[in-house]
Tab-separated table of C-alpha atoms and ligand atoms in Angstrom:
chain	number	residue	atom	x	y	z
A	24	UNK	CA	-32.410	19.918	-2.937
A	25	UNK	CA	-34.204	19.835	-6.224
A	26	UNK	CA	-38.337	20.079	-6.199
A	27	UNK	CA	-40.335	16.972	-6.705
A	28	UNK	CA	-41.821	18.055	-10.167
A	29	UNK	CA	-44.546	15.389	-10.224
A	30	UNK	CA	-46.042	17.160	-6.362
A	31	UNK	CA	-46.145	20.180	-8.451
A	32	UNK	CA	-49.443	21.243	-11.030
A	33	UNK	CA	-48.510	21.008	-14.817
A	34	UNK	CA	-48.243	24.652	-15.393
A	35	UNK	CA	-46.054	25.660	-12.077
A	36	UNK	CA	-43.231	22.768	-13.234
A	37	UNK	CA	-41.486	25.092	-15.841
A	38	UNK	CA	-40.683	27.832	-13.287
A	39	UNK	CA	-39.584	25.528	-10.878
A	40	UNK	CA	-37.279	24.851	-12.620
A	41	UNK	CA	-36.066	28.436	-13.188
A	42	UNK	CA	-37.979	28.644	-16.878
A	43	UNK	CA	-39.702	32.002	-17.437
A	44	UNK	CA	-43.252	33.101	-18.269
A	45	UNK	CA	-42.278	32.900	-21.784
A	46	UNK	CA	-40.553	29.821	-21.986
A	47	UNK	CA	-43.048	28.116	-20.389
A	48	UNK	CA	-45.423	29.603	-23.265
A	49	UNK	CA	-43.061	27.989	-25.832
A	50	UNK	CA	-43.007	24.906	-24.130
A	51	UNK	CA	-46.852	24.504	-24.104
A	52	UNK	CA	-47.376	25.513	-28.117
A	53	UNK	CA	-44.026	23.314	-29.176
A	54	UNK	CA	-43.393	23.442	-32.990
A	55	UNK	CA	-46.558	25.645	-34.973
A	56	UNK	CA	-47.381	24.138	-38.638
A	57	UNK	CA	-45.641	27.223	-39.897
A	58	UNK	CA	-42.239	26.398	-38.452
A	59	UNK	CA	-42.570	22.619	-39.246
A	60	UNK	CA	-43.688	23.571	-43.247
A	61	UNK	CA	-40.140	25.214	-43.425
A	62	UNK	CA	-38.527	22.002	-42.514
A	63	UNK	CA	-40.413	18.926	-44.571
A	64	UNK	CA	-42.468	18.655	-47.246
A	65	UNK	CA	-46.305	17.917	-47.776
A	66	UNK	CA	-46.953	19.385	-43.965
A	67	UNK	CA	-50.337	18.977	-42.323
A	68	UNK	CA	-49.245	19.274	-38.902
A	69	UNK	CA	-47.355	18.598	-36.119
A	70	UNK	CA	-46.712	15.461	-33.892
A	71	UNK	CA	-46.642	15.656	-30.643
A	72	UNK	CA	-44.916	13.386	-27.717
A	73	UNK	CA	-44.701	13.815	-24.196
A	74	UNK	CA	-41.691	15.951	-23.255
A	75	UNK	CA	-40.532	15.654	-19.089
A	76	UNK	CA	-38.098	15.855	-17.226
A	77	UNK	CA	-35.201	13.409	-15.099
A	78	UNK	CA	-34.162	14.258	-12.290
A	79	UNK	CA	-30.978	13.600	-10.071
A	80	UNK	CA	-28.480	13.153	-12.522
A	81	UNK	CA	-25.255	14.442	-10.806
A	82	UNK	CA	-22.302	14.354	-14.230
A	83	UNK	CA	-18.780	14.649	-13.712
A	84	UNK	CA	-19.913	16.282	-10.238
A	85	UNK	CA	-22.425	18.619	-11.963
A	86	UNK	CA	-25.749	18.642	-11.006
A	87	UNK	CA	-28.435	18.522	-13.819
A	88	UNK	CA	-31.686	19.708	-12.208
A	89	UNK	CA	-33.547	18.874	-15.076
A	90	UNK	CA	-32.846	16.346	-18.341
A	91	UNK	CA	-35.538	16.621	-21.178
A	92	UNK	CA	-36.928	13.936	-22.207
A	93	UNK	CA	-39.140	13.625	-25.583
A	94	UNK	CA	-40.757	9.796	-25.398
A	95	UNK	CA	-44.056	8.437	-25.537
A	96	UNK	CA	-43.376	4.984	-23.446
A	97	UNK	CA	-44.786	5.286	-19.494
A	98	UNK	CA	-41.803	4.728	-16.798
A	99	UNK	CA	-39.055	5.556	-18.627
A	100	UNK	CA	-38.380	8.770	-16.985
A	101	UNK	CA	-39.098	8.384	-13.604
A	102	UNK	CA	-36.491	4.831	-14.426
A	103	UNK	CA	-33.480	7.556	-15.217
A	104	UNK	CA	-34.578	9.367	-11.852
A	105	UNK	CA	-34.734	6.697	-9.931
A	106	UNK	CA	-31.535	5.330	-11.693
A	107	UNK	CA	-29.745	8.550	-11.098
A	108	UNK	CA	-30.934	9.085	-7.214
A	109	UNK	CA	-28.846	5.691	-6.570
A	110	UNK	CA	-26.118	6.750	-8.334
A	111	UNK	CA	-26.097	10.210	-6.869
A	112	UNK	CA	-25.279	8.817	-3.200
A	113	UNK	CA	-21.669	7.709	-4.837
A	114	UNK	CA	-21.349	11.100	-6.632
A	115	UNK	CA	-22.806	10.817	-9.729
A	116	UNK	CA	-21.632	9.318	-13.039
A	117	UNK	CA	-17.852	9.759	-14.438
A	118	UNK	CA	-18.856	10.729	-17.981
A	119	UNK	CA	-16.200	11.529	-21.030
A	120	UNK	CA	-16.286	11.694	-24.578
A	121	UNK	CA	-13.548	11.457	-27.575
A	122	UNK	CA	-13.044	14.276	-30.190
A	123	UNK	CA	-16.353	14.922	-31.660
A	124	UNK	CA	-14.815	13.402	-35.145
A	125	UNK	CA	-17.541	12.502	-38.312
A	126	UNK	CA	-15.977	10.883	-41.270
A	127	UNK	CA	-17.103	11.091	-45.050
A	128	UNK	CA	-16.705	7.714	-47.460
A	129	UNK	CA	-15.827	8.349	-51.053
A	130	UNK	CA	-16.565	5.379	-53.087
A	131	UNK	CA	-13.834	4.818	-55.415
A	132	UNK	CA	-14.336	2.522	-57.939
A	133	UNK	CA	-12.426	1.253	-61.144
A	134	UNK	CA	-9.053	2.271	-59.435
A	135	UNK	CA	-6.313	0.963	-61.656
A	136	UNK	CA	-3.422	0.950	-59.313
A	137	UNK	CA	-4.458	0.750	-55.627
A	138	UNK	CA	-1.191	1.129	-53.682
A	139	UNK	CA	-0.561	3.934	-56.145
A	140	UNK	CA	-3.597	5.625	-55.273
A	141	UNK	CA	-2.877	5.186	-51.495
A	142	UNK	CA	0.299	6.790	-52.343
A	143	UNK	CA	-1.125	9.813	-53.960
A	144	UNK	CA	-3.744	10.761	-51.522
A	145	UNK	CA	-1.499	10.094	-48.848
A	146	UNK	CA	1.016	12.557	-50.479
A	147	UNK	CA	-1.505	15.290	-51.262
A	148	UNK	CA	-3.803	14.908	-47.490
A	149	UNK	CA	-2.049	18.258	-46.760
A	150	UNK	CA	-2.958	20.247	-49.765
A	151	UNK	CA	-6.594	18.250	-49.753
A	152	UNK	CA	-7.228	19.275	-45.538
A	153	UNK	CA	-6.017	23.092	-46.392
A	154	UNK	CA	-8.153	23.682	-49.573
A	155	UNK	CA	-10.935	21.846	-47.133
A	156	UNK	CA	-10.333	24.325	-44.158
A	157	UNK	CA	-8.911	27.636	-46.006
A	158	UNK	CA	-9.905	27.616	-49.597
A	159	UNK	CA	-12.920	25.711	-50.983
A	160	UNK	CA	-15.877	28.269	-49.278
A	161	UNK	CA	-18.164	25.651	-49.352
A	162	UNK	CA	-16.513	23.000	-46.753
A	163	UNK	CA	-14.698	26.208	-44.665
A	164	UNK	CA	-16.277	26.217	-41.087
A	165	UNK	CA	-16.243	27.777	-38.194
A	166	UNK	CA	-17.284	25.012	-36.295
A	167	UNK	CA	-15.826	22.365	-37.817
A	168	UNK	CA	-12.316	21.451	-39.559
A	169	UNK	CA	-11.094	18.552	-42.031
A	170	UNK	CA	-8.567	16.561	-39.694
A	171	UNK	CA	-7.686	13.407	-41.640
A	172	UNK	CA	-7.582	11.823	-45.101
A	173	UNK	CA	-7.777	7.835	-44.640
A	174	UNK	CA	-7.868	5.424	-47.594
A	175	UNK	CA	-9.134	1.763	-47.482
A	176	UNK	CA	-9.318	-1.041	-49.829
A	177	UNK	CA	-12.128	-2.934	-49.538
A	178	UNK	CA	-12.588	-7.038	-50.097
A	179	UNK	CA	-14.680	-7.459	-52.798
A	180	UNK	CA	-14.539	-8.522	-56.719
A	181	UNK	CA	-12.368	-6.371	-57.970
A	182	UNK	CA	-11.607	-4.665	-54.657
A	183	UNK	CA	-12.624	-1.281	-53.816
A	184	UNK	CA	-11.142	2.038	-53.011
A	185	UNK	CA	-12.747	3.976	-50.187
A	186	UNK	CA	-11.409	7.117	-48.934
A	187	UNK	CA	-12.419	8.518	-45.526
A	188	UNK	CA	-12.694	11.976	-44.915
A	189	UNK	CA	-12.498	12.804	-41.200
A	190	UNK	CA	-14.291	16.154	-39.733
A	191	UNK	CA	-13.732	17.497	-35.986
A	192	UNK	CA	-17.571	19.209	-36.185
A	193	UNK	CA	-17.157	20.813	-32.892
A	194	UNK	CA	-20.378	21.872	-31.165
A	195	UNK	CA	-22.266	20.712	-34.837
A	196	UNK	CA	-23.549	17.289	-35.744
A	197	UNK	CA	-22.064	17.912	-38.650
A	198	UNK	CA	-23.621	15.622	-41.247
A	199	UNK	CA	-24.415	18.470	-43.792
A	200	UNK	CA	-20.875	20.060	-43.723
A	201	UNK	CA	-19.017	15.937	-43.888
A	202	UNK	CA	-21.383	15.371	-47.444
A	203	UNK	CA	-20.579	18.702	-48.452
A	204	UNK	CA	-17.059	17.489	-48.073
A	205	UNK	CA	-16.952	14.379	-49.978
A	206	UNK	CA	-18.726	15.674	-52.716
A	207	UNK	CA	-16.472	18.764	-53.033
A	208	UNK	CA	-13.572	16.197	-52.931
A	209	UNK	CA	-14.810	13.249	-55.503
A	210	UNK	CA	-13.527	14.982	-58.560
A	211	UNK	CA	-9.742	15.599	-57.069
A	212	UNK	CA	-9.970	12.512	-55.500
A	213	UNK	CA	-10.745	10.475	-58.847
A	214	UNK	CA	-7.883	12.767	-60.512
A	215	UNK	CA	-5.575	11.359	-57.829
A	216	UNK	CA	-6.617	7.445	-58.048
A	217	UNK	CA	-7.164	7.327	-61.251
A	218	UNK	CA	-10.970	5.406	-60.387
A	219	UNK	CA	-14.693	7.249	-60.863
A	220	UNK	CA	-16.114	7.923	-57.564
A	221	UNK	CA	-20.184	6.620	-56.798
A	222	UNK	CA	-21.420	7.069	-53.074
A	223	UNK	CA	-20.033	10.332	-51.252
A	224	UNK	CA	-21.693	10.605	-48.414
A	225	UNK	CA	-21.522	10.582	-44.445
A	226	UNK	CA	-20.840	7.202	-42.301
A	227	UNK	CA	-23.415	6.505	-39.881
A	228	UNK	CA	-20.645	4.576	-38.047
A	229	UNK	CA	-19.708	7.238	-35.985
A	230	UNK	CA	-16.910	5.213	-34.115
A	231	UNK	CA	-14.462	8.162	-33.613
A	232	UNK	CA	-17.286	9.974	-31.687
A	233	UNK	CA	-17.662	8.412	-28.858
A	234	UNK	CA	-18.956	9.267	-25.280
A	235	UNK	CA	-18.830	6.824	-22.215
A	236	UNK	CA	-19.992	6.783	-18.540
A	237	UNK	CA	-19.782	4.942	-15.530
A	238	UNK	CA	-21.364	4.927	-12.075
A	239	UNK	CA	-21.359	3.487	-8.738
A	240	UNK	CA	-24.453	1.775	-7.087
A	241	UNK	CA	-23.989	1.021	-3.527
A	242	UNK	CA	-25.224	-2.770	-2.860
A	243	UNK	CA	-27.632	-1.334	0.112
A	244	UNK	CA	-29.907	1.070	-2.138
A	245	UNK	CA	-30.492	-1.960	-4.454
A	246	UNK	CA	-33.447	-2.849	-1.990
A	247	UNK	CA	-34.834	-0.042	-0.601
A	248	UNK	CA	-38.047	-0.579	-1.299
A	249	UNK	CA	-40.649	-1.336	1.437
A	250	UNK	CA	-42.207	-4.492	-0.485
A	251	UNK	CA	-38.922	-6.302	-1.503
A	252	UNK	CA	-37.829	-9.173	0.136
A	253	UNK	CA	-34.842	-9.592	-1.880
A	254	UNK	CA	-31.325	-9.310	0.004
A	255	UNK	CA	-29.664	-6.600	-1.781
A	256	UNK	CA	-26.468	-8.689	-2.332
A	257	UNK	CA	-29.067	-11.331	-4.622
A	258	UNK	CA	-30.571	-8.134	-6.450
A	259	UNK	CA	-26.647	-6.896	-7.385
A	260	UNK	CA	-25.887	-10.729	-8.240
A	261	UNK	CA	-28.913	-10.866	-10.660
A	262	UNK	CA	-27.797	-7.445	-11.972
A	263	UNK	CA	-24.234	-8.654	-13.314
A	264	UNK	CA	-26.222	-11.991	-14.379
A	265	UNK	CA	-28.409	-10.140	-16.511
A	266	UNK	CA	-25.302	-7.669	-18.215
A	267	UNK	CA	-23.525	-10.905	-18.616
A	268	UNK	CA	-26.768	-12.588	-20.336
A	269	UNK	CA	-26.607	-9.657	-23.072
A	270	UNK	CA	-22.581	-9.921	-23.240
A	271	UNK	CA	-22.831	-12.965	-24.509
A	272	UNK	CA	-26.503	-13.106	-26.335
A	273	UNK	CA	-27.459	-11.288	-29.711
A	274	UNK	CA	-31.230	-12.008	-28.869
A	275	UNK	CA	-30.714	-10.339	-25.674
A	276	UNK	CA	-28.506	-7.477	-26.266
A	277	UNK	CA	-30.994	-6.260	-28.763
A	278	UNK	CA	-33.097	-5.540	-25.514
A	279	UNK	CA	-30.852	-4.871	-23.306
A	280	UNK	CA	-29.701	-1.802	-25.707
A	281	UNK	CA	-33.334	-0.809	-26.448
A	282	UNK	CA	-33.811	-0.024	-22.959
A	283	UNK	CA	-30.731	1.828	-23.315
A	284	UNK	CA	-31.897	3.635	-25.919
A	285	UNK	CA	-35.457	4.355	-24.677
A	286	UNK	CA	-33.075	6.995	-22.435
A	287	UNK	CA	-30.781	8.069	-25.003
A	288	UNK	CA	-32.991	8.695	-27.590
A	289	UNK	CA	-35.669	10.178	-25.644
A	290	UNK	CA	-32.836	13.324	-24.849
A	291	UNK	CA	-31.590	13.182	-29.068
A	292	UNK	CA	-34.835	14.259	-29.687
A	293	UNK	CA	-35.951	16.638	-27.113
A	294	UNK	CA	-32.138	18.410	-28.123
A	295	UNK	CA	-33.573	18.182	-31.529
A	296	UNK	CA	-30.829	15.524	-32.926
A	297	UNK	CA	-31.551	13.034	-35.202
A	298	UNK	CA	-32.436	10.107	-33.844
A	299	UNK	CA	-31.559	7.788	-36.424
A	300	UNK	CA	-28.200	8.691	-37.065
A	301	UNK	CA	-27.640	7.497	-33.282
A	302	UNK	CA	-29.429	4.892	-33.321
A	303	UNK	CA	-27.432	3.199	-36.714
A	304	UNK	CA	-24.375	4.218	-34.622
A	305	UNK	CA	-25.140	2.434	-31.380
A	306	UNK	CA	-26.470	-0.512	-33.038
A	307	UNK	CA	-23.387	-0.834	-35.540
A	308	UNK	CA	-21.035	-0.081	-32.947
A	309	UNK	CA	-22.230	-3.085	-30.541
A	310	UNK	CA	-21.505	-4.986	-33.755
A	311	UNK	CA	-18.232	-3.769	-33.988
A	312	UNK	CA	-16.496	-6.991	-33.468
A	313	UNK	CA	-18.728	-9.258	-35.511
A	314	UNK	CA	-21.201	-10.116	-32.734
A	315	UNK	CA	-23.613	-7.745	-31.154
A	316	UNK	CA	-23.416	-7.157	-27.890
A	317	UNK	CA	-24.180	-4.938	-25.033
A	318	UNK	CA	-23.238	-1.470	-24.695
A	319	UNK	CA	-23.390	-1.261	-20.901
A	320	UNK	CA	-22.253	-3.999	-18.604
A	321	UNK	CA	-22.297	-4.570	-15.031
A	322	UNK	CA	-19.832	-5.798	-12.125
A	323	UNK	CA	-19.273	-5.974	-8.997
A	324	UNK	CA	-16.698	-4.271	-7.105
A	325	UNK	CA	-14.771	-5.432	-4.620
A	326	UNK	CA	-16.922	-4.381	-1.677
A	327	UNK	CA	-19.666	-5.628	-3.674
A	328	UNK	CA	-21.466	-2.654	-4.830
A	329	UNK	CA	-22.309	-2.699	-8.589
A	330	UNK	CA	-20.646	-0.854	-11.465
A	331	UNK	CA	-22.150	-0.061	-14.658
A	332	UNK	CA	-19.893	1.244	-17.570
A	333	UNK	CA	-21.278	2.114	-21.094
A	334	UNK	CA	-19.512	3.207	-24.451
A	335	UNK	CA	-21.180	4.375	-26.904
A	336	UNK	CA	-20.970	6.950	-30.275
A	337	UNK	CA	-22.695	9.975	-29.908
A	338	UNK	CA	-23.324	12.197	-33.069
A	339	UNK	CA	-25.070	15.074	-31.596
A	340	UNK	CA	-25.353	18.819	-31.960
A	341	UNK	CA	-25.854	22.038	-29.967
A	342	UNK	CA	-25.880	24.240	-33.302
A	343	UNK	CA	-27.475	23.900	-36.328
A	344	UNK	CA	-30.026	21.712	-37.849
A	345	UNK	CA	-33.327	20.936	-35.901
A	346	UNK	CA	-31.347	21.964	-32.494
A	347	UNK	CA	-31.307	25.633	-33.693
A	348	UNK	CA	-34.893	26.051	-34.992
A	349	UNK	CA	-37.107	23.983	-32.666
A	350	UNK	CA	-38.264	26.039	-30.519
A	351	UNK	CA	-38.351	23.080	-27.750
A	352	UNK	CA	-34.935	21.967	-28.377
A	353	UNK	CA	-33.718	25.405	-27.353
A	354	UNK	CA	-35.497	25.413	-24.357
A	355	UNK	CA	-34.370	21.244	-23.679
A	356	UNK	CA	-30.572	22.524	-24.086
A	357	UNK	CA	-31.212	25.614	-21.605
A	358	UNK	CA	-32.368	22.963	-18.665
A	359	UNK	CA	-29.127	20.770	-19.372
A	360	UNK	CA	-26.562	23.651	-19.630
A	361	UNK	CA	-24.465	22.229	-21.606
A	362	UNK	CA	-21.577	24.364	-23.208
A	363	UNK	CA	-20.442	21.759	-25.970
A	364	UNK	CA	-22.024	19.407	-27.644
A	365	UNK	CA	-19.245	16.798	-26.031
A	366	UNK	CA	-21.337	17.543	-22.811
A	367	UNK	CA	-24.140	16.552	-24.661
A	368	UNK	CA	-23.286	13.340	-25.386
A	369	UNK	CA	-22.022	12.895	-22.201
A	370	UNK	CA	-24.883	13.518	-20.545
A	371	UNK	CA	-27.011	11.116	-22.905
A	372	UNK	CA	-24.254	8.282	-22.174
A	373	UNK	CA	-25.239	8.794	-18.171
A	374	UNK	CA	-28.879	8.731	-19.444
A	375	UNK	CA	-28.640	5.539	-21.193
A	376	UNK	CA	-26.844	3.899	-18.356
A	377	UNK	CA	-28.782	4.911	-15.589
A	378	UNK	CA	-32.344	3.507	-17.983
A	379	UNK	CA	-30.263	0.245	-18.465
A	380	UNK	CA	-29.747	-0.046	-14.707
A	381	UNK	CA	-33.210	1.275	-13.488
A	382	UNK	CA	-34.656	-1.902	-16.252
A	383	UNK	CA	-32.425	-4.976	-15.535
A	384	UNK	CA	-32.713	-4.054	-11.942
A	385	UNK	CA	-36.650	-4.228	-12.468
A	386	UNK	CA	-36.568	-7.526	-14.456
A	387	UNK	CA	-34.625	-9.001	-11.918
A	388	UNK	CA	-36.478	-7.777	-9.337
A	389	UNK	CA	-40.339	-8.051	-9.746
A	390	UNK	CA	-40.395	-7.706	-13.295
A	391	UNK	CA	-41.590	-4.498	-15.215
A	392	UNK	CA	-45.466	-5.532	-15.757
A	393	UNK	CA	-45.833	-3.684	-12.423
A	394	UNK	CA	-44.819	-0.540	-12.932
A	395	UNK	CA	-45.641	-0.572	-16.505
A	396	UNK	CA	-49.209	-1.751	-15.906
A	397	UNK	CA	-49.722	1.377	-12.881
A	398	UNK	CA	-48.823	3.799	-16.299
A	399	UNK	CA	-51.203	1.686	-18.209
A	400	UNK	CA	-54.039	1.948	-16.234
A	401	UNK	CA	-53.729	6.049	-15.982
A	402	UNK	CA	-53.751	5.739	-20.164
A	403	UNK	CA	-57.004	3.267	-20.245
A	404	UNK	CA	-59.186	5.588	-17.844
A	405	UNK	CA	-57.985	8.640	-19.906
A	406	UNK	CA	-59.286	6.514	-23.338
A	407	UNK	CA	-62.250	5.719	-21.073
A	408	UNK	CA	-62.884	9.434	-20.645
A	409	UNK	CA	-61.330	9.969	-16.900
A	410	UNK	CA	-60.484	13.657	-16.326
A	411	UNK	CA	-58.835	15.821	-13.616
A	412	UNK	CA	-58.888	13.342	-9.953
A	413	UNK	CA	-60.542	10.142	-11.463
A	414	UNK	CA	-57.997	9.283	-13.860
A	415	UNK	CA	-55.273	8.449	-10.757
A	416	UNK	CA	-58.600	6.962	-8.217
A	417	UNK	CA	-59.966	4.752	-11.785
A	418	UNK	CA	-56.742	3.968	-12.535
A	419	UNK	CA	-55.650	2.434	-9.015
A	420	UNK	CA	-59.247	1.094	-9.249
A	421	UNK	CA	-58.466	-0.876	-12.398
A	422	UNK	CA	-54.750	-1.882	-11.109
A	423	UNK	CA	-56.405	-3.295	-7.912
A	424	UNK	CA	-58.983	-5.528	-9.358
A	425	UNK	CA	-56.060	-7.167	-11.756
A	426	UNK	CA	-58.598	-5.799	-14.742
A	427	UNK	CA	-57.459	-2.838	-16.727
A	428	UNK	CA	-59.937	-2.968	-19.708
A	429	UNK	CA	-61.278	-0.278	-21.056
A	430	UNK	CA	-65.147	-1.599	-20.607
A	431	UNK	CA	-64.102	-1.729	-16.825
A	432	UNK	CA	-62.757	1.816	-16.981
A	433	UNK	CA	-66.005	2.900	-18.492
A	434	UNK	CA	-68.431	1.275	-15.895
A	435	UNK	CA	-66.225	2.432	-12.835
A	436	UNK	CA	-66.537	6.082	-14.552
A	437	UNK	CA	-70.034	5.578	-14.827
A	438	UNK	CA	-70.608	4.997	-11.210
A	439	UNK	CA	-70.959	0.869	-11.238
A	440	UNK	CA	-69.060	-0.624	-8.514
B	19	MEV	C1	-38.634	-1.802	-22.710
B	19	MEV	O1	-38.931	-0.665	-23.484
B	19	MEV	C2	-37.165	-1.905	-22.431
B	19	MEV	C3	-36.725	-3.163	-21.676
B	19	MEV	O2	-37.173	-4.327	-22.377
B	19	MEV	C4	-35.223	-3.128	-21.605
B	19	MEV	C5	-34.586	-4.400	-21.086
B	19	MEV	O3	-35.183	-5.491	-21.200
B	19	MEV	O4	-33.434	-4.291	-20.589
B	19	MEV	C6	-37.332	-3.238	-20.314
């Protein structure tokens, strides 16, 4: 059975779970000015957010004692616990992920002949993969190999040549070693199609990276709560209603895949990914078929208990970049114990369903206001100067009387009744 962190003081969580004197050292300083001035320019400091933990999550029959999670927005990690718990009593989520392949665009423009310059590359994608892998030192990897030479022709006036380069990156994100590539390529590339090549650079579309997940809710956990009076068959009813509301709505899926991401991103950043890259990716890829739509949906199953499925691409990294020289990130990819950076991403596609289920459960349930207004209260008592004890007793205070203001916060800390 795993401890409840949150009955534990701040400084015994680390060891509990299993993090040494010295990691937990690391953990409290995060990134110094000195590390972060070797990675941008113009530093003056360092930004801090809130880094915890999930609990629960059970993966491809795994148990994940810990998930980091680096966000700033209240309930969003005790959502994926909760989330997870419910799963756990059906064994977890089924996670999987494809090949972790990138691809590079080469802008090709001015091409004279197109299907002659489709012929060409696709004559010499041999010779360009092995001077790629084996020759050219700057593109030859050890985590990462060309695997494919694609060419497209674009609609547009005239049309345009693009030529995908596609990377297996392995345990890397791989965004530095794919632009490498493309550059390397252009000139050989314009030799073969006869055009002038403009943009060479990584697509954010990582649709041959994907990672998916599914899990199992039984119908009878859905209201296990001691204040609902909701039968648990309405709450899975209103579940599927909601997934089939963002299906089939732009307006809502938008939402419905921010919550999503609230989970997802919140473990790209404690890993020390970059953020944005997944974010363009999810986004684009719920676009894929020219309407955006949800990345996780919701059924029923035949004895009624709900099942969530999401699908999603997953650029992440377990070497390199931020991952390797954060000192947080290293200790966020020790708790998960993940061996590849495929386990990575399926691990974040569990986290992002479990915070989609844990929020359209909520809104169809009593709402999030609740919950979110609790976390609120604890944040208005702190600004109100509440230390130690009197942030939770102000804060319950505040959430009792239906007035969490600040000026309320202050006179209750000042004694007024
Ligand atoms: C808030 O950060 C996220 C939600 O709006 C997600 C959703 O509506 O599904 C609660």
């Amino acid at each position: 059975m795993s401890v409840r962190l949150r009955d534990l003081p701040l400084d015994e969580r680390p060891a509990a779970l299993g993090l040494s004197a010295e990691q937990a050292s690391i953990l409290r300083a995060g990134l110094s000015p000195e590390q972060a001035n070797h990675m941008i320019e113009n530093v003056i400091g360092v930004f801090g957010l809130p880094l915890g933990v999930a609990q629960h999550f059970i993966v491809n029959g795994k148990p994940i004692p810990a998930v980091p999670m680096a966000i700033e927005e209240a309930s969003v990690v005790a959502a994926c616990s909760y989330a997870a718990r419910l799963a756990a009593a059906s064994g977890g989520f089924r996670a999987g992920s494809s090949e972790p392949i990138m691809i590079g665009q080469v802008q090709l423009l001015g091409v004279p002949d197109l299907v002659q310059a489709q012929a060409q590359i696709g004559a010499a994608t041999e010779a360009l993969l092995c001077w790629l892998n084996e020759e050219n030192p700057t593109t030859r990897s050890r985590h990462a190999r060309a695997v494919g030479i694609e060419t497209r022709v674009l609609e547009s006036q005239p049309p345009m040549f693009v030529v995908h380069v596609l990377y297996d990156c392995g345990d890397a994100m791989g965004a530095n070693l794919v632009n490498t590539a493309c550059e390397a390529l252009a000139p050989e590339l314009e030799r073969l199609s006869g055009g002038r090549a403009n943009l060479r650079i990584l697509s954010n579309l990582s649709d041959r990276r994907l990672a998916w997940a599914s899990c199992t809710i039984r119908t009878e956990l859905l209201a296990a709560r001691e204040d609902n009076t909701i039968p648990p068959a309405e709450i899975a009813r209103r579940i599927v209603e909601a997934s089939r509301f963002a299906e089939v709505d732009p307006y809502r899926a938008a939402t419905h895949n921010k919550g999503i991401m609230n989970g997802v991103d919140a473990v790209v950043i404690a890993t020390g990914n970059d953020w944005r890259a997944v974010e363009a990716a999810a986004h684009a890829y719920a676009a894929r078929n020219g309407r955006y739509t949800a990345l996780a949906t919701w059924r029923e199953d035949a004895e009624g208990n709900l099942v969530g499925y999401i699908e999603l691409p997953l650029a992440v990294g377990i070497v390199g970049g931020a991952t390797r020289v954060h000192p947080t990130a290293q200790i966020a990819l020790r708790l998960l114990g993940v061996r590849t950076a495929r386990e990575l991403a399926e691990v974040i596609a569990c986290v992002g369903l479990a915070q989609n289920f844990a929020a359209i459960r909520a809104l169809a349930m009593e709402g999030i206001q609740r919950g979110h207004m609790a976390l609120h209260a604890r944040q208005v008592a702190i600004a109100a100067g509440a230390t130690g004890e009197a942030v939770e007793r102000i804060a319950a205070q505040l959430v009792a009387e239906r007035n969490i203001r600040l000026e309320r916060a202050r006179a209750l800390l000042n004694g007024e009744a």
